[in-house]
Every structure is written in structure tokens, then in C-alpha cells.
Amino acid sequence: MEDMVKFGGQFVGRRVWLSGHTGFKGSWLSEWLLALGAEVTGFALSPPTEPALFDQLGLAERMRHEVGDVRNREAVADSIITCQPDFVFHLAAQPLVRLSYAEPVETYTTNVMGTVHVLDALRRLENRCGAVFVTTDKCYENREWVHGYREEDPMGGYDPYSSSKGMAELAISAYRRSFFPEHPVQIASARAGNVIGGGDWALDRIVPDCVRALRNGEKICVRDPRATRPWQHVLDPLSGYLCLAAQLYLSPRPELGGGFNFGPGHDANRNVEALVREILKSWSGDWFDQSGQRGLHEARSLQLSTDKAHALLGWSPVWNFTDAVRETICWYRDTLNGVSPAQHRNLTCRQIESYVSRAQDNQASWIS
């Protein structure tokens, strides 16, 4: 525990309000925040999958767990005002591209108005607070460029999910400039790449789909082997969110406002086939190409530039592509036959400790 109190000790005893804590990334962030000594209030719908990492870690018994919908303006405001947070992490979202085609209205109301409701509630806080709003790398107008997108590139999105996140970014920017220049709450947004890691059980995501197929002794179905993405382990963007929040709280500066990309190193910009083949190095099986079947539009190429995060926060990714895939598959394989919440928690915390240890070796800025 002592070794995990990093980020300048900024989270020890602090009140944190976290939306989306029952999701994959939210569960990992909840576990890390608890290890950092924070008092965490989570606000979200019930876990979206079965199984769910939130349940596997037994988080409901170790934090303030509120079941609520970010589309409910009054519920969001009541929760935030009651918490009186020092830090806010807004992760609640409809996070799936393919589902957004089937449920576009729900996607927009959750991702856009849910974000607006959190922003508006923060206007009522009178205490100092660092707030990080998490969107996605898909918020950019994707032109299939070979270079990484920078934070000042235009927002956009072909599909409802991507465009809803672009709209959320515009709302965050408008609120920040309109209502928070002289406010004790400091606001920034965070855009991550394609996040992988143990405990993701969502449908229509490549790693969970691989794990389900491998566990059932089936071939992995790959929709688009040539689609290129910036793959990163979940702990890399989470360290970025924590680093950004800590600096917003500790030393608010105008340049810390706006968006920040938290993507992997260039070696992790691989196509889906490369990801699947890397997975199969750790778990025997096979795959087949289903790209001949006409499907919904999905971007073919997407990369992020992280120069801003490196320059202003001193942040860099810690685990490379091989590390990320190995640690992800290790988590799933170690839970293959079912384990208790305590064992899930120990496995998850060991991976956090391993990540922190590597960051320390790399002299990451947030270690001090």
C-alpha cells in the first residue's frame, strides 16, 4: 500500500466522485484510487456485463456505491453536492461503436447530456476540485491519417458513438471557457486509445471476444484484421488521468485546461491481426478472417500524438504493446477456473504494483 501512494500523495484522504465506476475502466480506476487512500463515491448504472469486474473485485463493499443514471440531472447534482469532491472523474458513457448504431438516441443522451449534467453540477461547488472528463480517441474527425491526431485537430465522428464524444468535447470546452475561468473547479478532458486489460467483458470488443472464443475452444472471429488502432493497457491512460487530476488540483494553470491525449508508444499502433497473433502467443488457438462480410462502418486507422501530455505533465506510457497484451491475457488465464473477489483483487493489485514498479524504473514524473 505504501509503495502505491504516488502522485505526490495528492489522493490520500481526498474525496473522489467517479461516474461509471461499475464499468471496466471505472473498476480499475476505483481499485487504484482505493489503494491511493482516497474516499471514493461511485455513481453509475448497475454493472453492464455478466460477469463484471466491479463484482469480481467486490468493490460495492469497499466504496460508496450509488446506482444512478447520468441522464438524470437532479440525481447527478445531488450526488456531487453531497460528496463535495476534491476530484471528479467522469467516465460514465455508452462506450461501444457498434451498439451506437442500434441505440443512437441513448448514445447521444448518455454521452452528451450526461456530460453536460456533470459539468453543470460542478458549477455549484465552492471548494477546490480537479475534474477530468474522459472521452475517446474517436472524438476526432477521422481522415485516416498516418500521423497521430493532436489535441487541436477538429472534432467529428462518422458513427453515433464517435460523434457523441466529439459533441461532449465541445460541451466541455464551452463550459470550461464560459463558467470556470475564475472558478475553484479546474476542468480538463482526456482522450485515450484502444484500451485493453483484464476484466473487460463487453460484447463486440476484440479482446473479450478473443477470450470468450478461446475459453470455449472456438476460433476467434476477426471482423477487420487490417484495422489499425493504438492499443494500450488500461493502467496507462489511468495513470494519465490521475496525473492530470493531481496537477489540476495542486497547481491549476490555464495550459492544463482543454484536451489531453493519453495514447501508447508508436510500437503499439498495430492492426487487429497483429493483436490477435500476440494474444495467441500466450493462449493456444486459431482465428479466421470475416472481413469479406459487409458490416457497419468502423475506422480503419487511428493514432494519437501524446506530445502535449509529455510536455505539460511529464507523462509517458509505461507498458509497451507486448507488455500490455501479456498482462491482459495473464489476468484472464489466472481467473480461468473462477476465483474469489479477494483473489481477483490480489491479482489486479499485483498488476498495479508491477506497473508502478516499471514506472519507477522509467523515472515517471508521477512517481514522486
Short mmCIF file of C-alpha atoms in Angstrom, two decimals:
data_model
loop_
_atom_site.label_atom_id
_atom_site.label_comp_id
_atom_site.label_asym_id
_atom_site.label_seq_id
_atom_site.Cartn_x
_atom_site.Cartn_y
_atom_site.Cartn_z
CA MET A 1 0.00 0.00 0.00
CA GLU A 2 2.76 2.46 0.94
CA ASP A 3 4.53 1.92 -2.37
CA MET A 4 1.33 2.70 -4.25
CA VAL A 5 0.82 6.13 -2.70
CA LYS A 6 2.19 8.12 -5.62
CA PHE A 7 1.10 11.26 -7.47
CA GLY A 8 2.66 13.31 -4.70
CA GLY A 9 0.27 11.80 -2.16
CA GLN A 10 -2.45 14.04 -3.57
CA PHE A 11 -5.21 11.42 -3.26
CA VAL A 12 -4.60 10.36 0.36
CA GLY A 13 -7.79 11.09 2.32
CA ARG A 14 -9.28 13.07 -0.58
CA ARG A 15 -12.91 12.78 -1.64
CA VAL A 16 -13.31 11.47 -5.19
CA TRP A 17 -16.54 11.39 -7.23
CA LEU A 18 -16.30 8.85 -10.03
CA SER A 19 -19.02 8.24 -12.60
CA GLY A 20 -19.02 4.96 -14.49
CA HIS A 21 -17.32 3.10 -11.64
CA THR A 22 -19.16 -0.14 -12.46
CA GLY A 23 -17.60 -0.34 -15.94
CA PHE A 24 -14.30 -1.88 -16.97
CA LYS A 25 -12.10 1.23 -16.77
CA GLY A 26 -14.07 2.61 -13.84
CA SER A 27 -13.46 -0.56 -11.83
CA TRP A 28 -9.70 -0.45 -12.43
CA LEU A 29 -9.65 3.26 -11.51
CA SER A 30 -11.71 2.58 -8.36
CA GLU A 31 -9.24 -0.09 -7.25
CA TRP A 32 -6.26 2.20 -7.83
CA LEU A 33 -7.89 5.16 -6.05
CA LEU A 34 -8.68 2.99 -3.03
CA ALA A 35 -5.06 1.85 -2.96
CA LEU A 36 -4.02 5.51 -3.09
CA GLY A 37 -6.02 6.17 0.08
CA ALA A 38 -8.91 8.08 -1.49
CA GLU A 39 -12.50 8.13 -0.26
CA VAL A 40 -14.39 7.12 -3.41
CA THR A 41 -18.03 7.75 -4.27
CA GLY A 42 -19.12 5.94 -7.41
CA PHE A 43 -22.18 6.93 -9.44
CA ALA A 44 -23.30 4.64 -12.26
CA LEU A 45 -25.82 2.18 -13.55
CA SER A 46 -25.57 -1.41 -12.34
CA PRO A 47 -22.65 -3.36 -13.87
CA PRO A 48 -23.24 -3.62 -17.64
CA THR A 49 -21.94 -7.17 -18.14
CA GLU A 50 -22.08 -10.61 -16.57
CA PRO A 51 -19.52 -11.27 -15.27
CA ALA A 52 -18.41 -7.75 -14.36
CA LEU A 53 -15.05 -6.65 -12.99
CA PHE A 54 -16.85 -4.44 -10.46
CA ASP A 55 -18.44 -7.55 -8.91
CA GLN A 56 -15.32 -9.67 -9.30
CA LEU A 57 -13.36 -7.14 -7.23
CA GLY A 58 -16.08 -6.79 -4.60
CA LEU A 59 -15.97 -3.00 -4.96
CA ALA A 60 -19.52 -2.35 -3.72
CA GLU A 61 -18.40 -3.20 -0.18
CA ARG A 62 -15.26 -1.05 -0.27
CA MET A 63 -16.50 2.30 -1.60
CA ARG A 64 -19.67 4.41 -1.61
CA HIS A 65 -21.64 2.75 -4.38
CA GLU A 66 -24.54 4.78 -5.80
CA VAL A 67 -26.73 3.37 -8.57
CA GLY A 68 -27.75 6.30 -10.76
CA ASP A 69 -28.07 7.48 -14.34
CA VAL A 70 -26.07 10.45 -15.65
CA ARG A 71 -29.07 11.30 -17.83
CA ASN A 72 -30.89 12.27 -14.60
CA ARG A 73 -29.76 15.85 -13.99
CA GLU A 74 -31.10 16.11 -10.43
CA ALA A 75 -29.58 12.78 -9.33
CA VAL A 76 -26.17 13.77 -10.67
CA ALA A 77 -26.28 17.16 -8.94
CA ASP A 78 -27.45 15.69 -5.62
CA SER A 79 -24.68 13.08 -5.66
CA ILE A 80 -21.91 15.58 -6.44
CA ILE A 81 -23.09 18.20 -3.95
CA THR A 82 -23.41 15.58 -1.23
CA CYS A 83 -19.92 14.23 -1.95
CA GLN A 84 -18.24 17.67 -2.05
CA PRO A 85 -15.38 16.12 -4.06
CA ASP A 86 -11.77 17.20 -4.26
CA PHE A 87 -11.51 15.23 -7.51
CA VAL A 88 -14.01 14.25 -10.20
CA PHE A 89 -13.50 11.61 -12.88
CA HIS A 90 -16.36 11.39 -15.38
CA LEU A 91 -16.19 8.03 -17.16
CA ALA A 92 -19.89 7.08 -17.46
CA ALA A 93 -20.77 6.53 -21.11
CA GLN A 94 -22.31 4.31 -23.74
CA PRO A 95 -18.86 3.13 -24.91
CA LEU A 96 -19.48 0.84 -27.90
CA VAL A 97 -19.33 1.89 -31.55
CA ARG A 98 -21.49 -0.92 -32.91
CA LEU A 99 -24.13 -0.55 -30.19
CA SER A 100 -24.41 3.14 -31.06
CA TYR A 101 -25.84 2.18 -34.46
CA ALA A 102 -28.59 0.17 -32.73
CA GLU A 103 -29.22 2.72 -29.96
CA PRO A 104 -28.22 6.16 -31.26
CA VAL A 105 -30.59 8.21 -29.06
CA GLU A 106 -29.41 6.50 -25.87
CA THR A 107 -25.81 7.03 -27.01
CA TYR A 108 -26.26 10.77 -27.53
CA THR A 109 -28.28 11.38 -24.37
CA THR A 110 -25.79 9.47 -22.24
CA ASN A 111 -22.57 10.74 -23.76
CA VAL A 112 -23.57 14.35 -24.43
CA MET A 113 -26.25 15.29 -21.91
CA GLY A 114 -24.71 13.07 -19.23
CA THR A 115 -21.52 15.08 -19.60
CA VAL A 116 -23.45 18.38 -19.52
CA HIS A 117 -25.20 17.32 -16.31
CA VAL A 118 -21.87 16.67 -14.57
CA LEU A 119 -20.44 19.97 -15.85
CA ASP A 120 -23.47 21.90 -14.67
CA ALA A 121 -23.40 20.31 -11.22
CA LEU A 122 -19.76 21.30 -10.79
CA ARG A 123 -20.73 24.97 -11.15
CA ARG A 124 -22.32 24.70 -7.69
CA LEU A 125 -19.15 23.56 -5.94
CA GLU A 126 -17.30 26.15 -3.87
CA ASN A 127 -14.26 24.08 -2.91
CA ARG A 128 -11.12 23.44 -4.94
CA CYS A 129 -11.54 20.46 -7.27
CA GLY A 130 -9.68 18.86 -10.18
CA ALA A 131 -12.12 17.38 -12.71
CA VAL A 132 -11.14 15.08 -15.59
CA PHE A 133 -13.73 14.24 -18.25
CA VAL A 134 -12.84 11.09 -20.16
CA THR A 135 -13.90 10.89 -23.81
CA THR A 136 -12.09 8.86 -26.50
CA ASP A 137 -9.58 8.96 -29.34
CA LYS A 138 -12.56 8.55 -31.67
CA CYS A 139 -13.76 12.11 -30.92
CA TYR A 140 -11.56 13.39 -33.78
CA GLU A 141 -12.79 13.78 -37.35
CA ASN A 142 -11.02 10.70 -38.67
CA ARG A 143 -9.35 11.25 -42.03
CA GLU A 144 -7.32 8.03 -41.91
CA TRP A 145 -4.09 9.99 -41.49
CA VAL A 146 -0.82 8.12 -40.99
CA HIS A 147 0.26 10.53 -38.24
CA GLY A 148 -1.23 10.90 -34.78
CA TYR A 149 -4.09 13.27 -34.04
CA ARG A 150 -3.22 16.30 -31.92
CA GLU A 151 -5.47 17.93 -29.36
CA GLU A 152 -6.20 20.93 -31.58
CA ASP A 153 -7.43 18.80 -34.51
CA PRO A 154 -11.16 19.10 -35.33
CA MET A 155 -13.77 17.07 -33.51
CA GLY A 156 -16.07 14.86 -35.58
CA GLY A 157 -17.11 11.25 -35.93
CA TYR A 158 -18.71 9.06 -38.60
CA ASP A 159 -20.82 6.93 -36.26
CA PRO A 160 -23.14 7.98 -33.40
CA TYR A 161 -20.67 6.94 -30.69
CA SER A 162 -17.72 8.86 -32.14
CA SER A 163 -19.73 11.97 -32.94
CA SER A 164 -21.35 11.93 -29.48
CA LYS A 165 -17.88 12.04 -27.95
CA GLY A 166 -16.89 14.89 -30.25
CA MET A 167 -20.01 16.75 -29.09
CA ALA A 168 -19.11 16.05 -25.47
CA GLU A 169 -15.68 17.57 -26.05
CA LEU A 170 -17.29 20.71 -27.48
CA ALA A 171 -19.59 20.96 -24.46
CA ILE A 172 -16.65 20.55 -22.06
CA SER A 173 -14.75 23.29 -23.86
CA ALA A 174 -17.74 25.64 -23.89
CA TYR A 175 -18.49 25.13 -20.18
CA ARG A 176 -14.85 25.47 -19.20
CA ARG A 177 -14.46 28.79 -21.01
CA SER A 178 -17.92 30.14 -20.10
CA PHE A 179 -18.22 29.23 -16.43
CA PHE A 180 -14.89 28.10 -14.97
CA PRO A 181 -12.15 30.68 -15.72
CA GLU A 182 -12.20 32.02 -12.15
CA HIS A 183 -13.87 29.03 -10.55
CA PRO A 184 -12.22 26.79 -7.90
CA VAL A 185 -13.07 23.77 -10.08
CA GLN A 186 -10.45 23.16 -12.76
CA ILE A 187 -11.57 21.12 -15.79
CA ALA A 188 -9.77 19.15 -18.50
CA SER A 189 -10.66 16.29 -20.83
CA ALA A 190 -8.74 13.09 -21.52
CA ARG A 191 -8.70 11.05 -24.74
CA ALA A 192 -7.31 7.52 -24.64
CA GLY A 193 -6.59 4.92 -27.29
CA ASN A 194 -8.00 1.40 -27.57
CA VAL A 195 -7.77 0.19 -24.00
CA ILE A 196 -7.24 -3.46 -23.12
CA GLY A 197 -6.82 -5.22 -19.80
CA GLY A 198 -8.15 -7.99 -17.60
CA GLY A 199 -11.80 -7.86 -16.60
CA ASP A 200 -13.26 -6.37 -19.79
CA TRP A 201 -16.32 -8.50 -20.64
CA ALA A 202 -18.06 -6.19 -23.14
CA LEU A 203 -19.54 -7.52 -26.37
CA ASP A 204 -18.10 -6.51 -29.74
CA ARG A 205 -14.65 -5.71 -28.36
CA ILE A 206 -11.78 -7.69 -29.74
CA VAL A 207 -10.01 -8.85 -26.56
CA PRO A 208 -13.15 -10.03 -24.70
CA ASP A 209 -14.30 -11.69 -27.94
CA CYS A 210 -10.92 -13.46 -28.17
CA VAL A 211 -11.10 -14.62 -24.56
CA ARG A 212 -14.65 -15.95 -24.92
CA ALA A 213 -13.69 -17.89 -28.05
CA LEU A 214 -10.51 -19.31 -26.51
CA ARG A 215 -12.30 -20.36 -23.34
CA ASN A 216 -14.90 -22.19 -25.44
CA GLY A 217 -12.29 -23.84 -27.68
CA GLU A 218 -13.56 -21.89 -30.71
CA LYS A 219 -11.77 -19.98 -33.45
CA ILE A 220 -11.59 -16.21 -32.98
CA CYS A 221 -13.77 -14.29 -35.45
CA VAL A 222 -11.98 -11.13 -36.67
CA ARG A 223 -14.14 -8.57 -38.48
CA ASP A 224 -11.34 -6.41 -39.90
CA PRO A 225 -7.79 -7.78 -39.46
CA ARG A 226 -6.21 -4.75 -41.14
CA ALA A 227 -7.81 -2.05 -38.98
CA THR A 228 -5.06 -0.25 -37.06
CA ARG A 229 -5.51 1.01 -33.51
CA PRO A 230 -3.34 2.45 -30.69
CA TRP A 231 -3.54 -0.49 -28.25
CA GLN A 232 -2.70 0.26 -24.61
CA HIS A 233 -3.14 -1.39 -21.24
CA VAL A 234 -5.83 0.23 -19.10
CA LEU A 235 -3.27 1.33 -16.49
CA ASP A 236 -1.50 3.63 -18.96
CA PRO A 237 -4.42 6.03 -19.56
CA LEU A 238 -5.48 5.75 -15.92
CA SER A 239 -2.05 6.97 -14.80
CA GLY A 240 -2.56 9.88 -17.19
CA TYR A 241 -5.99 10.73 -15.75
CA LEU A 242 -4.61 10.61 -12.20
CA CYS A 243 -1.57 12.68 -13.13
CA LEU A 244 -3.73 15.31 -14.85
CA ALA A 245 -6.20 15.50 -11.95
CA ALA A 246 -3.42 15.81 -9.38
CA GLN A 247 -1.82 18.70 -11.25
CA LEU A 248 -5.18 20.44 -11.81
CA TYR A 249 -5.73 20.33 -8.05
CA LEU A 250 -2.19 21.11 -6.94
CA SER A 251 -1.17 23.85 -9.35
CA PRO A 252 -4.02 24.97 -11.61
CA ARG A 253 -2.66 26.64 -14.75
CA PRO A 254 -4.51 27.80 -17.89
CA GLU A 255 -2.49 25.46 -20.10
CA LEU A 256 -3.80 22.44 -18.16
CA GLY A 257 -7.31 23.14 -19.47
CA GLY A 258 -8.51 21.63 -22.71
CA GLY A 259 -7.95 18.12 -24.00
CA PHE A 260 -5.07 15.71 -23.41
CA ASN A 261 -4.26 12.59 -25.41
CA PHE A 262 -3.06 9.59 -23.41
CA GLY A 263 -2.02 7.10 -26.05
CA PRO A 264 0.60 4.35 -26.30
CA GLY A 265 4.03 4.49 -27.88
CA HIS A 266 4.30 4.19 -31.66
CA ASP A 267 5.15 0.50 -31.41
CA ALA A 268 1.60 -0.17 -30.18
CA ASN A 269 -0.07 1.16 -33.33
CA ARG A 270 -0.79 -2.30 -34.73
CA ASN A 271 -3.54 -3.84 -36.79
CA VAL A 272 -6.08 -6.24 -35.31
CA GLU A 273 -4.38 -9.26 -36.85
CA ALA A 274 -1.14 -8.37 -35.01
CA LEU A 275 -3.06 -8.07 -31.74
CA VAL A 276 -4.74 -11.46 -32.20
CA ARG A 277 -1.45 -13.13 -33.10
CA GLU A 278 0.15 -11.63 -29.97
CA ILE A 279 -2.71 -12.98 -27.85
CA LEU A 280 -2.21 -16.44 -29.35
CA LYS A 281 1.40 -16.44 -28.18
CA SER A 282 0.04 -16.74 -24.63
CA TRP A 283 -3.07 -18.84 -25.28
CA SER A 284 -3.17 -21.55 -27.93
CA GLY A 285 -5.93 -21.27 -30.50
CA ASP A 286 -6.72 -20.05 -34.00
CA TRP A 287 -8.63 -17.29 -35.76
CA PHE A 288 -10.42 -16.63 -39.04
CA ASP A 289 -10.95 -13.56 -41.20
CA GLN A 290 -14.57 -12.41 -41.51
CA SER A 291 -13.77 -9.17 -43.31
CA GLY A 292 -15.42 -10.37 -46.52
CA GLN A 293 -18.85 -9.86 -44.98
CA ARG A 294 -20.28 -6.37 -45.34
CA GLY A 295 -20.69 -4.75 -41.94
CA LEU A 296 -21.10 -1.42 -40.19
CA HIS A 297 -18.56 1.32 -40.86
CA GLU A 298 -15.60 1.40 -38.47
CA ALA A 299 -12.45 3.49 -38.82
CA ARG A 300 -9.51 1.68 -40.44
CA SER A 301 -6.67 3.75 -39.00
CA LEU A 302 -6.33 5.84 -35.85
CA GLN A 303 -3.31 7.13 -33.91
CA LEU A 304 -2.74 9.69 -31.16
CA SER A 305 0.02 12.20 -30.54
CA THR A 306 0.89 12.48 -26.83
CA ASP A 307 3.37 15.37 -27.11
CA LYS A 308 1.15 17.68 -25.04
CA ALA A 309 0.85 15.25 -22.12
CA HIS A 310 4.60 14.68 -22.17
CA ALA A 311 5.44 18.38 -22.33
CA LEU A 312 2.96 19.71 -19.74
CA LEU A 313 2.52 16.73 -17.41
CA GLY A 314 5.74 14.80 -17.90
CA TRP A 315 3.55 11.77 -18.71
CA SER A 316 4.59 8.88 -20.95
CA PRO A 317 3.20 5.37 -21.41
CA VAL A 318 4.86 2.71 -19.24
CA TRP A 319 3.97 -0.65 -20.79
CA ASN A 320 4.64 -1.36 -24.46
CA PHE A 321 2.43 -3.40 -26.78
CA THR A 322 3.91 -6.76 -25.75
CA ASP A 323 3.63 -5.90 -22.05
CA ALA A 324 0.01 -4.79 -22.44
CA VAL A 325 -1.11 -7.95 -24.23
CA ARG A 326 0.85 -10.28 -21.94
CA GLU A 327 -0.53 -8.74 -18.73
CA THR A 328 -4.05 -8.72 -20.14
CA ILE A 329 -4.05 -12.38 -21.12
CA CYS A 330 -2.30 -13.31 -17.86
CA TRP A 331 -5.22 -11.78 -15.92
CA TYR A 332 -7.81 -13.77 -17.87
CA ARG A 333 -5.90 -17.04 -17.70
CA ASP A 334 -5.29 -16.71 -13.96
CA THR A 335 -9.07 -16.41 -13.45
CA LEU A 336 -9.97 -19.15 -15.93
CA ASN A 337 -11.45 -21.54 -13.35
CA GLY A 338 -13.11 -18.86 -11.23
CA VAL A 339 -11.65 -17.20 -8.15
CA SER A 340 -12.99 -15.22 -5.20
CA PRO A 341 -13.26 -11.40 -5.06
CA ALA A 342 -10.23 -11.36 -2.75
CA GLN A 343 -8.20 -13.32 -5.32
CA HIS A 344 -9.40 -11.09 -8.15
CA ARG A 345 -8.40 -8.08 -6.08
CA ASN A 346 -4.96 -9.51 -5.28
CA LEU A 347 -4.32 -10.25 -8.95
CA THR A 348 -5.45 -6.77 -10.00
CA CYS A 349 -3.39 -5.06 -7.29
CA ARG A 350 -0.32 -7.10 -8.23
CA GLN A 351 -0.61 -5.80 -11.77
CA ILE A 352 -0.95 -2.24 -10.48
CA GLU A 353 2.15 -2.77 -8.31
CA SER A 354 4.04 -4.19 -11.29
CA TYR A 355 3.02 -1.20 -13.39
CA VAL A 356 4.07 1.26 -10.68
CA SER A 357 7.40 -0.53 -10.30
CA ARG A 358 8.09 -0.24 -14.03
CA ALA A 359 7.09 3.44 -13.94
CA GLN A 360 9.56 3.95 -11.09
CA ASP A 361 12.29 2.29 -13.16
CA ASN A 362 11.38 4.65 -16.02
CA GLN A 363 11.50 7.64 -13.63
CA ALA A 364 7.93 8.61 -14.42
CA SER A 365 7.11 12.09 -13.17
CA TRP A 366 4.06 10.98 -11.17
CA ILE A 367 6.08 8.57 -9.04
CA SER A 368 7.44 11.43 -6.92
#
